[in-house]
PDB file of C-alpha atoms in Angstrom:
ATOM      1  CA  UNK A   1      23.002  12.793  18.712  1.00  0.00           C
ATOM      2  CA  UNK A   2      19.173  13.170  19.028  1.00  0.00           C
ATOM      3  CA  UNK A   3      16.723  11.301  16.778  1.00  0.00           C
ATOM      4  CA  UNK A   4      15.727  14.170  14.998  1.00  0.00           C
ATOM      5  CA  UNK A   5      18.969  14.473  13.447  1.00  0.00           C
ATOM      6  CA  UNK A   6      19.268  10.707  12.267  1.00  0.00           C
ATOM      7  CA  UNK A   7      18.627  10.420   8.815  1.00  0.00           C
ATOM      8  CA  UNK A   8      17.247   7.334   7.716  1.00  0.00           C
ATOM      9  CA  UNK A   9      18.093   6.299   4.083  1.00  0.00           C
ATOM     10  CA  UNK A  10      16.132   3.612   1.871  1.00  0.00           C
ATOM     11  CA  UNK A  11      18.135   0.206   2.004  1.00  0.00           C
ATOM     12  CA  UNK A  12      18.797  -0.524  -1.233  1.00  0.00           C
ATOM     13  CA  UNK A  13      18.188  -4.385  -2.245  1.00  0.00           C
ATOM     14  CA  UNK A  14      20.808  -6.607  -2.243  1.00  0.00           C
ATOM     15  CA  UNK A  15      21.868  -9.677  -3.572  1.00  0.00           C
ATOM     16  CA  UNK A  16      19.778 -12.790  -1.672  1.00  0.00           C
ATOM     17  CA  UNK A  17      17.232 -10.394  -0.806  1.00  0.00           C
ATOM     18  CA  UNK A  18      13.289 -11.006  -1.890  1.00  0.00           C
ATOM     19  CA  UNK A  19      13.083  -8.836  -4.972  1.00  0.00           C
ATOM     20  CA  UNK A  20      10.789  -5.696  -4.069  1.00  0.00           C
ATOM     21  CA  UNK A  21       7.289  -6.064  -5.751  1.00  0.00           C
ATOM     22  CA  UNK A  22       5.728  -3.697  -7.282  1.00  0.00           C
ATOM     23  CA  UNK A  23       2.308  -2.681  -9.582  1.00  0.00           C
ATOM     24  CA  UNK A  24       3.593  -1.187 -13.204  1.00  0.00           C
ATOM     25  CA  UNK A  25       2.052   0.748 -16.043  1.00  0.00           C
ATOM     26  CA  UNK A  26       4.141  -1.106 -18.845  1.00  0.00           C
ATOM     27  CA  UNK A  27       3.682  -0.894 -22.238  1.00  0.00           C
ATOM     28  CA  UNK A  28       2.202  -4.152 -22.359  1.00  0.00           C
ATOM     29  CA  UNK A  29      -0.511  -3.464 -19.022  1.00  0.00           C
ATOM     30  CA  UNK A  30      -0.445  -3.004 -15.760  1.00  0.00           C
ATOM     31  CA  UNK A  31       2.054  -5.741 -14.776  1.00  0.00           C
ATOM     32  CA  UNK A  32       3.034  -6.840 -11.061  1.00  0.00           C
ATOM     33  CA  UNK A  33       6.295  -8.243 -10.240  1.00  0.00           C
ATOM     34  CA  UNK A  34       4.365 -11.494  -8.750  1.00  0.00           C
ATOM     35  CA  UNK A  35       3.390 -12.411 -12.210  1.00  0.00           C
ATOM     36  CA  UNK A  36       6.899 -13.645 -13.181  1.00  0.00           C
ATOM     37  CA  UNK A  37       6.965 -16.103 -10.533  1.00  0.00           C
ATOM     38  CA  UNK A  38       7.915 -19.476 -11.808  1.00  0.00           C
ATOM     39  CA  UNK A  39      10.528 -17.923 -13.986  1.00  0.00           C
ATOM     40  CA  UNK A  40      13.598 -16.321 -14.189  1.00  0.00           C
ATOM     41  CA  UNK A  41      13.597 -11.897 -14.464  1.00  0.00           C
ATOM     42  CA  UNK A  42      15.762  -9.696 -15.792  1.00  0.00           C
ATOM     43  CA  UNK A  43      14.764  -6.055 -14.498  1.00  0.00           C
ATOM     44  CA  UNK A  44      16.814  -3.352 -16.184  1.00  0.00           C
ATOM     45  CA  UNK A  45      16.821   0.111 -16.150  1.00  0.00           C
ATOM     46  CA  UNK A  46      17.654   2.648 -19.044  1.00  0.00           C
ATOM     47  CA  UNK A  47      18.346   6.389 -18.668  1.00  0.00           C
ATOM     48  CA  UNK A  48      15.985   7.644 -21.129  1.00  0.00           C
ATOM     49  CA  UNK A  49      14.148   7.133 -24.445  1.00  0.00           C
ATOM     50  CA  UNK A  50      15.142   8.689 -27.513  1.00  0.00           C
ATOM     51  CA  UNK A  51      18.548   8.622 -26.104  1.00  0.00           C
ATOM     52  CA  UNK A  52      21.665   7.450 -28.278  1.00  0.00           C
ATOM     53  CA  UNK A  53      23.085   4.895 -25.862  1.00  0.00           C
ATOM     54  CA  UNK A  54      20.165   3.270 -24.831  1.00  0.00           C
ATOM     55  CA  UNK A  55      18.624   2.952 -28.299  1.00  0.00           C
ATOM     56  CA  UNK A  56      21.993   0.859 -29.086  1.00  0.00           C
ATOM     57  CA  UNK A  57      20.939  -1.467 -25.925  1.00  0.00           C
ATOM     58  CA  UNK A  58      17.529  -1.677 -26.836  1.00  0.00           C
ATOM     59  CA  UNK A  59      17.937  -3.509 -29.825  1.00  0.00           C
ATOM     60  CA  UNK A  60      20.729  -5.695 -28.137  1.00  0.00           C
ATOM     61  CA  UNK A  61      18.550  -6.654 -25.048  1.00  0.00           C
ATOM     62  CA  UNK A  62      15.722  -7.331 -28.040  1.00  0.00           C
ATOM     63  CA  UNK A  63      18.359  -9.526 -30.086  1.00  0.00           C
ATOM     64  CA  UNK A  64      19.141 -12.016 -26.579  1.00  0.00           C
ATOM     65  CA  UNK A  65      15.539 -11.996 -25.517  1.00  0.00           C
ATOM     66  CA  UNK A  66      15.049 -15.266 -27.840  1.00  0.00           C
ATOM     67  CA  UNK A  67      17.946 -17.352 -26.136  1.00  0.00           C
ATOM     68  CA  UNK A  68      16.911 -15.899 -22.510  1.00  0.00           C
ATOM     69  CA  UNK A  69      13.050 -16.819 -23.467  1.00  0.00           C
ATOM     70  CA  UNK A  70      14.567 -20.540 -23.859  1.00  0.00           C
ATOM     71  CA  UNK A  71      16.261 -20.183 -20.339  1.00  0.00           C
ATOM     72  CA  UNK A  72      12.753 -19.513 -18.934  1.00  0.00           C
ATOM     73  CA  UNK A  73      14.456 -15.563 -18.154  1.00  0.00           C
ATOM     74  CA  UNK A  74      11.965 -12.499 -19.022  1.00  0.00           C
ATOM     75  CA  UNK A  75      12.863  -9.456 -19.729  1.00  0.00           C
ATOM     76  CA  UNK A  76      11.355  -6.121 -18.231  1.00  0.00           C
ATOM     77  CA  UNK A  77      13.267  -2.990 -19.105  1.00  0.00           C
ATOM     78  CA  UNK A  78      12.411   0.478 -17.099  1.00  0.00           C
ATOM     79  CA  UNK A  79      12.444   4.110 -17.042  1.00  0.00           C
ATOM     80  CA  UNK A  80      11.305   7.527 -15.850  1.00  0.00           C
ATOM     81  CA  UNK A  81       9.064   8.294 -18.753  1.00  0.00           C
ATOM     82  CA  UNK A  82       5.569   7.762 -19.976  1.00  0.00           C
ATOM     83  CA  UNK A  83       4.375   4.917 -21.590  1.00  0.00           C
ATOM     84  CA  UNK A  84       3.297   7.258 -24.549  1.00  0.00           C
ATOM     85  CA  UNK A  85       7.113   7.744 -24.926  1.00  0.00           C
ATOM     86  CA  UNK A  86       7.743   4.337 -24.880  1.00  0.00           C
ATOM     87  CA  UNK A  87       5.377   3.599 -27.089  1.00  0.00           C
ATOM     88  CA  UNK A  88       6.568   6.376 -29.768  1.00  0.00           C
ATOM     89  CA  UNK A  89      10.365   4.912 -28.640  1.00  0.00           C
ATOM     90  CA  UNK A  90       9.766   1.086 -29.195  1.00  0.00           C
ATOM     91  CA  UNK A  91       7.786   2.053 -32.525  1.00  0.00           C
ATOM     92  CA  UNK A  92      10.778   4.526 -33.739  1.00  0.00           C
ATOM     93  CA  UNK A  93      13.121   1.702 -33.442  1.00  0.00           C
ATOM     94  CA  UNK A  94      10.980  -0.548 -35.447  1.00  0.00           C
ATOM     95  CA  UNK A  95      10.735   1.777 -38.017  1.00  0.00           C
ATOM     96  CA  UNK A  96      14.152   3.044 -38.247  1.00  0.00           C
ATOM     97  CA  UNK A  97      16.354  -0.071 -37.282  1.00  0.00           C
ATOM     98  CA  UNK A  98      13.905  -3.195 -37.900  1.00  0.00           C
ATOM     99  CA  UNK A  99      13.648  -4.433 -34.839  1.00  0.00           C
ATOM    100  CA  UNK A 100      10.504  -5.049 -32.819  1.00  0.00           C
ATOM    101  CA  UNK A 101      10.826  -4.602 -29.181  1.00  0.00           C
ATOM    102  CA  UNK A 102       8.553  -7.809 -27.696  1.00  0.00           C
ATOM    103  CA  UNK A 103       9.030  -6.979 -23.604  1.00  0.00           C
ATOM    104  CA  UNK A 104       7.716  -4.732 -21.874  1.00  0.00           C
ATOM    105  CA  UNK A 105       8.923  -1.579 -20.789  1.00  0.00           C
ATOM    106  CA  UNK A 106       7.526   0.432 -17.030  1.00  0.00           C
ATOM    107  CA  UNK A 107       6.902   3.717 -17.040  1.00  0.00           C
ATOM    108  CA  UNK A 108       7.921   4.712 -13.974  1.00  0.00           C
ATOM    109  CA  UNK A 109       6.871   8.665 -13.987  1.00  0.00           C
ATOM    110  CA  UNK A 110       6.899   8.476 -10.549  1.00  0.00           C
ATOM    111  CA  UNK A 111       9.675   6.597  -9.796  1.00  0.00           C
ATOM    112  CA  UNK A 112       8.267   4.080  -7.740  1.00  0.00           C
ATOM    113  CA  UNK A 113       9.929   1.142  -8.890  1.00  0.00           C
ATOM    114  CA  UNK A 114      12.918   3.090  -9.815  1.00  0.00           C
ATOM    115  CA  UNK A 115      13.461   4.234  -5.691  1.00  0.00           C
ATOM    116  CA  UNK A 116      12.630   0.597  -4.821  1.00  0.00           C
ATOM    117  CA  UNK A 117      15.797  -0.858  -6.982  1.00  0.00           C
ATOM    118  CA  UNK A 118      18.556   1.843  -5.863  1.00  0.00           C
ATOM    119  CA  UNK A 119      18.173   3.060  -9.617  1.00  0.00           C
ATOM    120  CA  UNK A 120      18.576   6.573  -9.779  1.00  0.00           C
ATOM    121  CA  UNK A 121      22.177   7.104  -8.307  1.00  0.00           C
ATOM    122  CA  UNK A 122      21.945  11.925  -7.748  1.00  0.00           C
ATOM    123  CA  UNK A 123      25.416  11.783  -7.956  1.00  0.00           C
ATOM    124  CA  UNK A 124      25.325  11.052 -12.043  1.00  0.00           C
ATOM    125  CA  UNK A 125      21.418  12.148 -12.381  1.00  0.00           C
ATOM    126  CA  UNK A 126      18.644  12.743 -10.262  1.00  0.00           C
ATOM    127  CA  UNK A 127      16.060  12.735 -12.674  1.00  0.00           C
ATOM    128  CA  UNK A 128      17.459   9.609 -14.639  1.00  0.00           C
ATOM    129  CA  UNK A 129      17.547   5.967 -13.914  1.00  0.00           C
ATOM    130  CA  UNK A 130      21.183   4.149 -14.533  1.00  0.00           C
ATOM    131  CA  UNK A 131      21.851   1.324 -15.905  1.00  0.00           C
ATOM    132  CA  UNK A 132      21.079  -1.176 -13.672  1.00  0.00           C
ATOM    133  CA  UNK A 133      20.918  -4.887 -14.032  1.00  0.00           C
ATOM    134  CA  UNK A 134      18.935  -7.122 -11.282  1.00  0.00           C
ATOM    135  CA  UNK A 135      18.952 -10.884 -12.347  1.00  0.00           C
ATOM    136  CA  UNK A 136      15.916 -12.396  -9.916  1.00  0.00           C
ATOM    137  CA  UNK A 137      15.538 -16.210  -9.799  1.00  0.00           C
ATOM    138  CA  UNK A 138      11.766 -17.948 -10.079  1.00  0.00           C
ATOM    139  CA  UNK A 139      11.170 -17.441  -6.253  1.00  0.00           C
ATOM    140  CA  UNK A 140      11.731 -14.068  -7.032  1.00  0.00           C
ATOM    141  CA  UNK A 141      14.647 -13.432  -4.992  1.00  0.00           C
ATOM    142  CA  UNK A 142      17.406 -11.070  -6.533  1.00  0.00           C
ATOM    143  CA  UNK A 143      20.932 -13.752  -7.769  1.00  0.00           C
ATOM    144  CA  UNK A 144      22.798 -10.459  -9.342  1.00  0.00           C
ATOM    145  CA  UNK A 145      23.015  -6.739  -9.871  1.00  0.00           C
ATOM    146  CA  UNK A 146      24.866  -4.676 -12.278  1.00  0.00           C
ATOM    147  CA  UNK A 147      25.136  -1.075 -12.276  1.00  0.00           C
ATOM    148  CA  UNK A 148      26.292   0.629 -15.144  1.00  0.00           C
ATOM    149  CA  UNK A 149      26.762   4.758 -15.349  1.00  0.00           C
ATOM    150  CA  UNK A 150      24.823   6.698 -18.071  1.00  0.00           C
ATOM    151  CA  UNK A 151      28.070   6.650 -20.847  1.00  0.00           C
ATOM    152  CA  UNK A 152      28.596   3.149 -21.223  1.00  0.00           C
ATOM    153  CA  UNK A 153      26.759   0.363 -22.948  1.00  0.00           C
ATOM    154  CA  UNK A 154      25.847  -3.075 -20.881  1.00  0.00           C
ATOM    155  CA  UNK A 155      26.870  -6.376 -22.616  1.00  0.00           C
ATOM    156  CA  UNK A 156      24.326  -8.568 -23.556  1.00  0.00           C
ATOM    157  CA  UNK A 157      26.853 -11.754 -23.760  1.00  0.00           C
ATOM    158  CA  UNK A 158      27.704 -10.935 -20.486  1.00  0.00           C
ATOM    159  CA  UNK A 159      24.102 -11.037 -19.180  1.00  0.00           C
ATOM    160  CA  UNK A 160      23.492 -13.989 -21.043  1.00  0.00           C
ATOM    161  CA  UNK A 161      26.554 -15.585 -19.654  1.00  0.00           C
ATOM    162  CA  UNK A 162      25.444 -14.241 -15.942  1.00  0.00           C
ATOM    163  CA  UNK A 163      22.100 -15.890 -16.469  1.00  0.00           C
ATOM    164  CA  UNK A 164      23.321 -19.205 -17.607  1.00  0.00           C
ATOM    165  CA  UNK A 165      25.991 -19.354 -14.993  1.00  0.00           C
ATOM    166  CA  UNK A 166      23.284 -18.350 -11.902  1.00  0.00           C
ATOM    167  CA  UNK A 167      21.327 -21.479 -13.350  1.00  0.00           C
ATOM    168  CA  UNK A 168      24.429 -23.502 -13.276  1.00  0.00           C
ATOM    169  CA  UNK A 169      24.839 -22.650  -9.952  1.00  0.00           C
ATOM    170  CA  UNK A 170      21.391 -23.112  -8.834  1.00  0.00           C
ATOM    171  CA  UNK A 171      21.080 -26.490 -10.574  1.00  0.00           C
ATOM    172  CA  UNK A 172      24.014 -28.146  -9.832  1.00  0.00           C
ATOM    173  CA  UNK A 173      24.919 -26.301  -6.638  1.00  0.00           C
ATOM    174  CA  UNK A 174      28.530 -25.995  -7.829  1.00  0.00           C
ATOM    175  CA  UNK A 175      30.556 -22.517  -8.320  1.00  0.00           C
ATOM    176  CA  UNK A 176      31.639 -21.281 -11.950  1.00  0.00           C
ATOM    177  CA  UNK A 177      35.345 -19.628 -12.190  1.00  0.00           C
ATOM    178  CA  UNK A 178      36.650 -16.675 -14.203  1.00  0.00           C
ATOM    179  CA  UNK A 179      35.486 -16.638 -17.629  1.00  0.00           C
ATOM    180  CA  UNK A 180      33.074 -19.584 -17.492  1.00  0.00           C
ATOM    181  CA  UNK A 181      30.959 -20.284 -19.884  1.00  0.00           C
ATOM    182  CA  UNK A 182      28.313 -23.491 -20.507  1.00  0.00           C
ATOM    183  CA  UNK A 183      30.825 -26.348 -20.947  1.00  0.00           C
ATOM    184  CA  UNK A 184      33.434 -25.420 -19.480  1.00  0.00           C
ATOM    185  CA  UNK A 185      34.631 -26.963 -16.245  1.00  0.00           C
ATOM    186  CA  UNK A 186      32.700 -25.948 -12.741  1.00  0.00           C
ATOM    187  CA  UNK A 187      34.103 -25.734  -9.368  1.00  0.00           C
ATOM    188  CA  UNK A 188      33.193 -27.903  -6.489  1.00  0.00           C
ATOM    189  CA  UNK A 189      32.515 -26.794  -3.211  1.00  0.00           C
ATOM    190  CA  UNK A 190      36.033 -27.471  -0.490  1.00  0.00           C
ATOM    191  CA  UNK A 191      36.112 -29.434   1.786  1.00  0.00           C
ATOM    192  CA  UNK A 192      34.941 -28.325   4.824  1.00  0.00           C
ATOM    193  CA  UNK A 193      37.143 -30.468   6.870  1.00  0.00           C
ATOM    194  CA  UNK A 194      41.077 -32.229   7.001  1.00  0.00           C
ATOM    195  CA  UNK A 195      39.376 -35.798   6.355  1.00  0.00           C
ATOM    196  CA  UNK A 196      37.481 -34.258   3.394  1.00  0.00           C
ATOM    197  CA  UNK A 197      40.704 -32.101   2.292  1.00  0.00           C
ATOM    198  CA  UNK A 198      42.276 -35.832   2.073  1.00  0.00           C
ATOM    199  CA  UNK A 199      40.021 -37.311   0.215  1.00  0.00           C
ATOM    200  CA  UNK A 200      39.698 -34.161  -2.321  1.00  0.00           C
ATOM    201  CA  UNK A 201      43.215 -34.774  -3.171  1.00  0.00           C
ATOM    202  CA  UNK A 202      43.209 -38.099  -4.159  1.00  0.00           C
ATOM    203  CA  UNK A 203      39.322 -37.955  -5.883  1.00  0.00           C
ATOM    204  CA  UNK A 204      40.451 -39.278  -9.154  1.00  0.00           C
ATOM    205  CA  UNK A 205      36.965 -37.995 -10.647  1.00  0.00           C
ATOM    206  CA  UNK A 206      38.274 -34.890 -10.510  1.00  0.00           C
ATOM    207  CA  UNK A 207      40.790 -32.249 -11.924  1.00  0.00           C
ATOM    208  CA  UNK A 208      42.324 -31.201  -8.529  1.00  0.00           C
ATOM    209  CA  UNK A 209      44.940 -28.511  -8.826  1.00  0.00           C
ATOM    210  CA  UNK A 210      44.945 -28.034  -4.754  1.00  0.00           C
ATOM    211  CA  UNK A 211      43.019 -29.387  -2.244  1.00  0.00           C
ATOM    212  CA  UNK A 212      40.578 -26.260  -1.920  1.00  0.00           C
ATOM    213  CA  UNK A 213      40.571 -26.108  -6.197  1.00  0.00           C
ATOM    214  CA  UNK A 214      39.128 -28.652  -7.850  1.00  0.00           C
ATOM    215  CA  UNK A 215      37.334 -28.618 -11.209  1.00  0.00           C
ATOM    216  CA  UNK A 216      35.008 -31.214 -12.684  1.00  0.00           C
ATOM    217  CA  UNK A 217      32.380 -32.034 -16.112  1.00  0.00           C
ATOM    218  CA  UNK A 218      29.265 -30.815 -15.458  1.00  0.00           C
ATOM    219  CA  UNK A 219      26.885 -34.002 -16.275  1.00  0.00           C
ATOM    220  CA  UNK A 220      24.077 -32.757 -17.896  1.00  0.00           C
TER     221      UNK A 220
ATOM    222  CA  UNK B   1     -11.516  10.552 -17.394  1.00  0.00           C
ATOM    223  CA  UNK B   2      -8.573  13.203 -17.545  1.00  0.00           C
ATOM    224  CA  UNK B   3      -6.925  13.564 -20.769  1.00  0.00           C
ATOM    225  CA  UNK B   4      -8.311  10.378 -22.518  1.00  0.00           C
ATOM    226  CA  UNK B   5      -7.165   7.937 -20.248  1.00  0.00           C
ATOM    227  CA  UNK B   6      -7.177   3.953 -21.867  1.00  0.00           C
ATOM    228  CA  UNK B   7      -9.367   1.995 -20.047  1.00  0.00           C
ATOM    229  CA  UNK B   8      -7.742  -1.153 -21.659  1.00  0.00           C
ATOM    230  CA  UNK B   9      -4.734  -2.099 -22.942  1.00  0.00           C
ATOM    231  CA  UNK B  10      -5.886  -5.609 -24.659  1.00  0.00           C
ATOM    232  CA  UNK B  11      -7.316  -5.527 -28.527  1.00  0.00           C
ATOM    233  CA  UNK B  12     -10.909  -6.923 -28.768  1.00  0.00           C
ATOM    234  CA  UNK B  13      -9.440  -9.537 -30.699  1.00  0.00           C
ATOM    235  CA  UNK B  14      -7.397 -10.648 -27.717  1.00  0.00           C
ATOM    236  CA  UNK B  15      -9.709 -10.704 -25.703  1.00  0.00           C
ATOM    237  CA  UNK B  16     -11.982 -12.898 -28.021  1.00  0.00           C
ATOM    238  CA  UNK B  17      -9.117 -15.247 -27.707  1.00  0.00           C
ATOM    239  CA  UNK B  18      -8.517 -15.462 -23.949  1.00  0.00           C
ATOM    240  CA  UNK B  19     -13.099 -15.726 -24.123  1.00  0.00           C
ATOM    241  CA  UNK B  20     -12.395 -18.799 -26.553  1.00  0.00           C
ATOM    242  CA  UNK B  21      -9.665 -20.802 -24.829  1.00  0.00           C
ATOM    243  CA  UNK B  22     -11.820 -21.067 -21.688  1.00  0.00           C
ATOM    244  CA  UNK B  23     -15.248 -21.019 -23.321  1.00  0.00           C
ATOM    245  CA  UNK B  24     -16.054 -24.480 -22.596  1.00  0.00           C
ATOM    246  CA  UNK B  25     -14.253 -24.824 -19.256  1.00  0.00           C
ATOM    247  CA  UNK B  26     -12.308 -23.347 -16.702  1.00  0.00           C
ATOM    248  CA  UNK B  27      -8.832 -22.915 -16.486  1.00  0.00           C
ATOM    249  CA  UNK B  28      -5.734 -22.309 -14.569  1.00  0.00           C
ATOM    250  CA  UNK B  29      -3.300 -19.747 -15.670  1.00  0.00           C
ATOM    251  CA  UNK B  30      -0.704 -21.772 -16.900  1.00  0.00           C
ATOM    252  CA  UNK B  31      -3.214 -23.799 -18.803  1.00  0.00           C
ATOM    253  CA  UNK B  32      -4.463 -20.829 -20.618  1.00  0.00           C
ATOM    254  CA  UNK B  33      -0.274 -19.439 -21.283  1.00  0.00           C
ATOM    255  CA  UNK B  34       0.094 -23.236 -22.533  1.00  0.00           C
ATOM    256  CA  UNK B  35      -2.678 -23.186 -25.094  1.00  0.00           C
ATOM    257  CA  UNK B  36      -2.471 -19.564 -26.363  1.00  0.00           C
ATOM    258  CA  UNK B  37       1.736 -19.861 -25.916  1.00  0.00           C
ATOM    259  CA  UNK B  38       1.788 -16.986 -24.392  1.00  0.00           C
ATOM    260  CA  UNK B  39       4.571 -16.317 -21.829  1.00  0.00           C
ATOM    261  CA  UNK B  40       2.984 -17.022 -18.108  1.00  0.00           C
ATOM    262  CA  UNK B  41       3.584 -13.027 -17.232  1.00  0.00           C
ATOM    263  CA  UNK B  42       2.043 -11.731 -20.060  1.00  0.00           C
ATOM    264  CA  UNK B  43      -1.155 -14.439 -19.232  1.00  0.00           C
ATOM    265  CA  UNK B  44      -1.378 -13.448 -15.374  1.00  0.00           C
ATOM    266  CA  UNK B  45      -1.240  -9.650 -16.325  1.00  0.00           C
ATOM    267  CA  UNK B  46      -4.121  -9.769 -19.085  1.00  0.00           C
ATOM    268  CA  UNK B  47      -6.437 -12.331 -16.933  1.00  0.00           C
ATOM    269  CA  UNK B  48      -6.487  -9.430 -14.235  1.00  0.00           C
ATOM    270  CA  UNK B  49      -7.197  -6.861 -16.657  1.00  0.00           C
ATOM    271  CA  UNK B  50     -10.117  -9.368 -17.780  1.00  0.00           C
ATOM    272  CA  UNK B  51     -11.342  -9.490 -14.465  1.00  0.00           C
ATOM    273  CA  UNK B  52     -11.082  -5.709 -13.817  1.00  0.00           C
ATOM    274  CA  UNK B  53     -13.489  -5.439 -17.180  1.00  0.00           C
ATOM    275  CA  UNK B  54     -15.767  -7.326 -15.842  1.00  0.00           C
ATOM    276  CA  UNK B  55     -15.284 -10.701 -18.515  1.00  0.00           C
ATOM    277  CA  UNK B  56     -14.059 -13.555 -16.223  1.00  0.00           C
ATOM    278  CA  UNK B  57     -13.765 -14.527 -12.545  1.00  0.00           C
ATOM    279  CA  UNK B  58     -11.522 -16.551 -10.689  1.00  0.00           C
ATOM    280  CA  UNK B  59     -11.699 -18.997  -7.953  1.00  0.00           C
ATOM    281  CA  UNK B  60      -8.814 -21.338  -6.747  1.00  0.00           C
ATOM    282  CA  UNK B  61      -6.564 -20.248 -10.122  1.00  0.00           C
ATOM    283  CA  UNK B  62      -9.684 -21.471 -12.383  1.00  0.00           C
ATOM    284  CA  UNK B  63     -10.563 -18.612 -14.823  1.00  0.00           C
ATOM    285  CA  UNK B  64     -14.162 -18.870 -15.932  1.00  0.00           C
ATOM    286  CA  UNK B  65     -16.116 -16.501 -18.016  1.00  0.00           C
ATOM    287  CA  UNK B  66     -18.850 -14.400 -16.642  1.00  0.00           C
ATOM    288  CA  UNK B  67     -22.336 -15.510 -18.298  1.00  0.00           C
ATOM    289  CA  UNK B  68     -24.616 -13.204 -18.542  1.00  0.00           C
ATOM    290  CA  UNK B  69     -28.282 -14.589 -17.580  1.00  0.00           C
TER     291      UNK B  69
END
């Protein structure tokens, strides 16, 4: 095959990769990515303003933004439209549901960010972001994506239970199981060895149900 | 300036706050988000704009305000 007939696609970011930066028009000002440093991002992407779906998440995303505010975890939401649309969206919502939209929003008309992030998926739209999800930690490195298609509504106690559990995690360097949430029992690493695979099993301080599965109390 | 282009996106009276928090010395970003309690983002974002209008400089992280003489 000759090198005129390689195509070379974007890589799309993945998780433990340094989150792409970028310069934004937001509705808010011209916001870089490097300005969130020191906390916790949540970068999500919406199909459209003035759409029905989206509206709904809108005023969810706005109605967590208070308890992720108190994890130190922003929220930046994102699009292919203006920021005049934005603008006339985030008011519209105010007006007709009550609810103030207080993070910003990109307006990524060219869809500079949106190419960055793997966001616009042609085989459901190529003119429309999806609903993705990045979770980036304060050295700006991406924990967690979601992708969502353009039908179906994210949950915010999901993301909120995502965010709490990638702080967990990065904390307390222990792993969280199925269904976790704060104060429930965490999982400890296994043992990486047959000494330490002996010892597991008879740790008293813990709830061992095997030597590779063991569950403790997260002292906080 | 096509179409009417903004040329800012603070308020006057924002920026007569950020002008009044480091009137009487220098600051670092995160002293300025700490005393206004504004979130650190927002902060960094409107200190550049600032800058770009020609209001403060910056040296080492200290924002100062630009005096006229």
């Amino acid at each position: 095959m000759s090198n005129e007939n390689v195509q070379v696609l974007p890589s799309l970011p993945r998780i433990g990769d340094p989150a792409p930066q970028f310069e934004a028009v937001t509705t808010q000002g011209t916001i870089k990515l490097e300005d969130y440093k020191g906390s916790w991002l949540i970068l999500f992407s919406h199909p459209a303003d003035f759409t029905p779906v989206c509206t709904t998440e809108f005023v969810a995303f706005q109605e967590i933004y208070p308890q992720l505010r108190e994890l130190n975890c922003e929220l930046l939401g994102i699009s292919v439209d203006s920021v005049s649309s934005h603008i006339a969206w985030v008011r519209n919502i105010e007006q007709t549901q009550g609810t103030k939209i207080e993070f910003p929003v990109i307006a990524d008309l060219n869809k500079n960010v949106a190419m960055k992030y793997g966001m616009i998926h042609p085989g459901e739209s190529s003119t429309e972001t999806n609903r993705a999800v990045f979770v980036i930690d304060e050295s700006q490195i991406i924990r967690a994506i979601i992708y969502y298609p353009l039908s179906t509504g994210r949950n915010m106690e999901e993301i909120l239970r995502l965010v709490k559990a990638l702080q967990t995690t990065a904390n307390h360097k222990v792993s969280t199981p199925a269904n976790w949430v704060p104060g429930d029992k965490v999982l400890v690493p296994p043992p990486a060895s047959q000494q330490l695979a002996e010892e597991r099993v008879n740790d008293e301080s813990l709830e061992v149900i095997d030597w590779y599965l063991a569950k403790k109390d997260l002292k906080i | 300036m096509a179409c009417g282009k903004s040329e800012s996106s603070l308020t006057q009276s924002e920026i007569n706050a950020y002008l009044s928090v480091i009137q009487e010395k220098p600051a670092t970003s995160a002293e300025i988000s700490t005393k206004m309690k504004l979130p650190l983002f927002k902060v960094r974002s409107n200190l550049r704009e600032l800058i770009e209008l020609g209001y403060l400089r910056v040296k080492e992280d200290q924002y100062a305000i630009i005096r006229l003489e």
